[in-house]
């Protein structure tokens, strides 16, 4: 049976690659997409999403507009990474429009429709998911899996020394989802390793449409590549979530975690209780070393070869 998957995206380049992978996967049925501000404004991320569905002739997939700003702070985009309006490449104008429901309403309706057959994969700031859980507290128990691309449990951040961009973008939302959602957190611990080979990008660049447009989604600034990865090829963060849904490329460990929502330099950081020192009663270090119950699963290792294989097999179907 094909997996029913709902994607919550802030469509920039790696979101676009995720969409391409999931739409092409034989065992996946993308039943809907919701958009959120993040890599660019909500207007742009929604337009980008509709244009990608147009590009791949999948305008049957419904799209719902979500939150246009984080819960507390103003929105900060990442167009310096993803390009003007949040994405690169020559995209068609969309012929479709978003559904009348808000993302929160649409996500809750998806849960009602598909129940335990549904996997939700959120790869942007978590505002829509937090609103959906607030509206339907049983949501995490009503679905199969809740995936997040975000956070950094055991490594440094990519927007501050300790915070990953999606969690930093709306830490209050990330905190709520971490408290109540028991997610699979696919963070920088594994996604930083998920680079693609230059020859794969070369193959896309030499291909006919729509793959020539897909090739542009792998074109990240050289400065970013050299600083973050020490290479001239990008890590496709959001694609890791798709590859794991398709082919189980990740290994996980369960931890008690919190997200820092203070105004200090660690805002948006994931506090992961690796040493199991948190007391279950008073939330401080305890002499008894009783552990808080785990709040989610952290992706700790990745099969890079399998990741690249899945990416190649799905995306090259458009040739």
C-alpha atoms as one frame of an Amber mdcrd trajectory, in Angstrom:
protein
   0.000   0.000   0.000   1.334   3.445  -0.921   2.157   5.720   2.005  -0.122
   8.727   2.359   2.148  11.742   2.896   1.345  15.365   3.671   4.224  17.814
   3.199   4.530  21.091   5.129   7.072  23.244   3.306   8.666  26.700   3.047
   9.552  26.004  -0.547  13.099  26.898  -1.387  15.546  24.766  -3.318  15.807
  21.723  -1.039  12.029  21.730  -0.455  11.644  21.663  -4.245  13.980  18.667
  -4.455  11.957  16.936  -1.733   8.747  17.575  -3.674  10.319  16.160  -6.836
  11.434  13.031  -4.979   8.123  12.409  -3.248   5.982  13.009  -6.326   8.083
  10.509  -8.281   8.310   7.805  -5.605   6.307   4.690  -6.493   5.340   3.864
  -2.908   4.306   7.407  -1.910   1.017   9.198  -2.469   1.404  12.929  -1.775
  -2.095  13.765  -0.592  -1.499  17.442   0.130   0.948  20.248   0.770   0.821
  23.174   3.176   3.063  26.216   3.035   4.672  28.408   5.670   6.961  31.417
   5.678  10.611  30.502   6.088  13.067  30.480   3.214  10.991  33.335   1.807
   7.639  35.017   2.440   4.457  32.967   2.569   3.393  34.491  -0.753   6.606
  33.305  -2.392   6.749  29.851  -0.791   3.144  29.232  -1.856   3.788  30.471
  -5.401   6.924  28.323  -5.604   4.997  25.252  -4.451   2.191  25.724  -6.966
   4.734  26.332  -9.746   6.607  23.124  -8.918   3.393  21.123  -9.057   2.728
  22.778 -12.422   6.233  21.873 -13.613   5.701  18.195 -12.814   2.093  18.130
 -14.066   0.762  17.369 -10.571  -1.756  20.145 -10.137  -4.088  17.519  -8.669
  -2.223  17.837  -5.353  -4.046  20.368  -3.123  -2.071  23.188  -1.482  -3.073
  25.175   1.612  -1.526  28.483   2.681  -0.352  28.619   6.265   1.338  30.994
   8.671   2.803  34.179   7.223   4.897  34.900  10.323   6.273  33.101  13.392
   4.387  33.124  16.698   6.518  35.788  18.395   9.230  37.401  16.294   9.122
  38.826  12.800   9.990  36.600   9.863  13.596  36.399   8.630  14.070  34.771
   5.234  16.969  32.824   3.719  16.880  34.220   0.196  20.624  34.796   0.402
  20.874  30.998   0.319  17.962  30.066  -1.956  17.877  32.996  -4.355  15.426
  35.771  -5.104  11.878  34.846  -4.027  13.306  31.763  -2.341  14.109  29.505
  -5.292  16.259  29.251  -8.404  15.348  28.008 -11.853  12.832  28.806 -14.546
   9.419  27.844 -13.159   6.051  28.059 -14.933   3.284  30.282 -13.674   0.782
  28.179 -11.731  -2.652  27.518 -13.176  -4.093  26.572  -9.784  -4.698  28.345
  -6.475  -4.556  27.264  -2.844  -7.590  25.651  -1.254  -9.932  27.802   0.821
  -8.860  26.185   4.118  -5.956  27.432   6.191  -3.003  25.088   6.574  -4.067
  24.318  10.139  -7.586  23.413   9.015  -6.303  21.435   6.049  -3.796  19.430
   8.102  -6.472  18.527  10.656  -8.778  17.491   7.813  -5.998  15.286   6.398
  -5.669  13.591   9.786  -9.427  13.038   9.912  -9.410  11.604   6.379  -6.358
   9.321   6.484  -5.749   8.657  10.189  -3.002   6.156  10.899  -2.199   5.826
   7.204  -0.903   9.419   7.184   2.696  10.579   7.515   3.265  14.306   7.992
   6.670  15.662   6.957   7.372  19.240   8.058  10.550  20.686   6.566  10.219
  24.389   7.380   9.477  26.390  10.523   6.888  24.507  12.559   4.213  27.177
  12.934   1.538  25.278  10.982   2.208  22.018  12.814   2.095  23.676  16.239
  -1.240  25.316  15.352  -2.630  21.984  14.139  -1.579  20.214  17.349  -3.084
  23.028  19.436  -6.348  22.637  17.509  -6.260  18.811  17.583  -4.174  17.664
  20.577  -4.587  14.009  19.610  -2.954  14.610  16.198   0.367  12.877  17.026
  -1.503   9.749  18.160  -3.893   9.838  15.217  -1.259   9.539  12.463   1.534
   7.148  11.538   4.607   9.410  11.793   5.472  13.076  12.248   8.799  13.974
  10.634  10.630  17.260  11.194  13.587  18.566   9.251  15.164  20.854  11.789
  17.224  21.188  14.911  20.697  20.108  15.863  20.982  17.671  18.752  24.690
  16.840  18.764  26.237  19.403  16.418  26.446  23.148  15.799  23.725  25.240
  14.195  23.648  26.786  10.757  22.061  30.162  11.552  23.610  30.695  15.011
  26.360  28.712  16.733  23.748  26.426  18.303  20.490  26.811  16.348  19.301
  25.360  13.037  17.364  27.732  10.740  13.876  26.158  10.957  13.884  25.909
  14.753  15.421  29.382  15.098  12.756  30.745  12.730   9.955  29.877  15.162
  11.318  28.334  18.371   7.994  28.708  20.196   6.346  26.521  17.562   9.229
  24.044  17.628   8.963  23.869  21.409   5.241  23.072  21.271   5.751  20.362
  18.657   8.621  18.847  20.621   6.569  18.832  23.825   3.434  17.282  22.355
   4.254  15.715  18.985   6.879  13.000  19.678   8.439  13.710  16.263  11.179
  12.066  14.281  13.702  14.910  14.304  15.890  14.820  11.207  18.405  17.522
  12.019  21.810  18.789  11.014  23.383  15.792  12.760  22.601  13.780   9.622
  21.517  16.279   6.960  24.900  18.020   6.870  26.285  14.748   5.539  23.682
  14.414   2.781  25.690  15.871  -0.078  25.256  14.876  -3.699  27.978  13.934
  -6.160  29.068  16.471  -8.802  28.471  13.979 -11.599  24.798  13.729 -10.602
  24.383  17.492 -10.911  26.227  17.418 -14.241  23.757  14.800 -15.490  20.840
  17.033 -14.557  22.390  20.084 -16.200  22.792  18.167 -19.476  19.252  16.781
 -19.411  16.117  18.073 -21.103  13.252  19.814 -19.250  12.203  19.651 -16.499
  15.534  18.309 -15.208  17.439  21.393 -16.331  15.290  23.367 -13.891  15.852
  20.785 -11.162  19.604  21.229 -11.695  19.276  24.887 -10.680  17.933  23.798
  -7.293  21.348  22.301  -6.506  23.110  25.610  -7.252  23.987  27.071  -3.863
  26.442  29.934  -3.189  30.077  28.796  -3.217  30.701  30.728  -0.010  28.041
  28.697   1.784  29.347  25.412   0.402  32.913  26.097   1.455  31.944  27.380
   4.905  29.370  24.726   5.803  30.612  21.620   4.042  34.133  22.238   2.761
  33.014  21.171  -0.716  31.436  22.645  -3.820  28.341  20.418  -3.669  25.378
  21.082  -1.386  23.757  19.054   1.362  20.095  18.515   0.509  18.634  18.768
   3.999  14.937  18.304   3.240  15.637  15.459   0.836  16.851  13.327   3.734
  13.328  13.226   5.163  11.940  12.101   1.828  14.592   9.429   1.388  13.877
   8.017   4.846  10.141   7.870   4.187  10.874   6.093   0.909  13.736   3.831
   1.935  14.566   3.892   5.691  18.036   5.440   5.417  18.288   6.726   9.009
  18.909   5.245  12.455  17.274   6.909  15.460  17.660   7.205  19.222  14.986
   8.500  21.598  15.762  11.421  23.937  14.130  13.925  26.203  14.464  17.279
  24.409  13.488  20.910  24.812  13.799  23.891  22.481  15.218  27.115  23.905
  12.676  29.942  23.556  14.574  32.540  25.574  15.919  35.750  24.085  19.562
  34.813  24.644  22.203  33.559  22.211  20.910  29.982  22.385  17.403  30.851
  21.132  16.166  28.005  18.932  18.732  25.500  20.180  17.755  21.909  20.970
  18.600  20.791  24.505  19.020  17.040  24.186  19.360  15.006  27.393  22.124
  12.719  26.151  23.404  12.001  29.674  19.923  11.272  31.047  20.293  13.744
  33.913  16.920  15.500  33.913  14.696  14.869  36.950  11.107  13.928  36.163
   9.657  16.066  38.931  11.400  19.425  38.949  13.192  19.676  35.587  16.654
  20.204  37.076  19.766  18.062  37.313  19.046  15.384  39.885  21.219  13.358
  42.224  19.014  10.382  41.437  19.579  10.918  37.697  16.017   9.999  36.878
  15.375  10.646  33.218  12.551  12.605  31.703  10.501  10.491  29.352  11.711
  10.804  25.747   9.962  13.502  23.729  11.123  12.393  20.286  13.466  10.372
  18.112  16.690  11.910  16.822  18.231  10.763  13.551  21.804   9.839  14.483
  23.280   8.155  11.412  22.578   8.090   7.696  23.278   5.672   4.863  24.695
   8.204   2.389  24.967   5.771  -0.519  21.324   4.768  -0.130  20.313   8.431
   0.136  22.039   9.233  -3.140  20.565   6.159  -4.789  17.007   7.113  -3.811
  17.513  10.707  -4.937  18.856   9.580  -8.302  16.159   6.949  -8.880  13.290
   9.316  -8.123  14.484  12.517  -9.792  15.760  10.864 -12.955  12.257   9.514
 -13.583  11.499  12.970 -15.004  13.974  12.476 -17.856
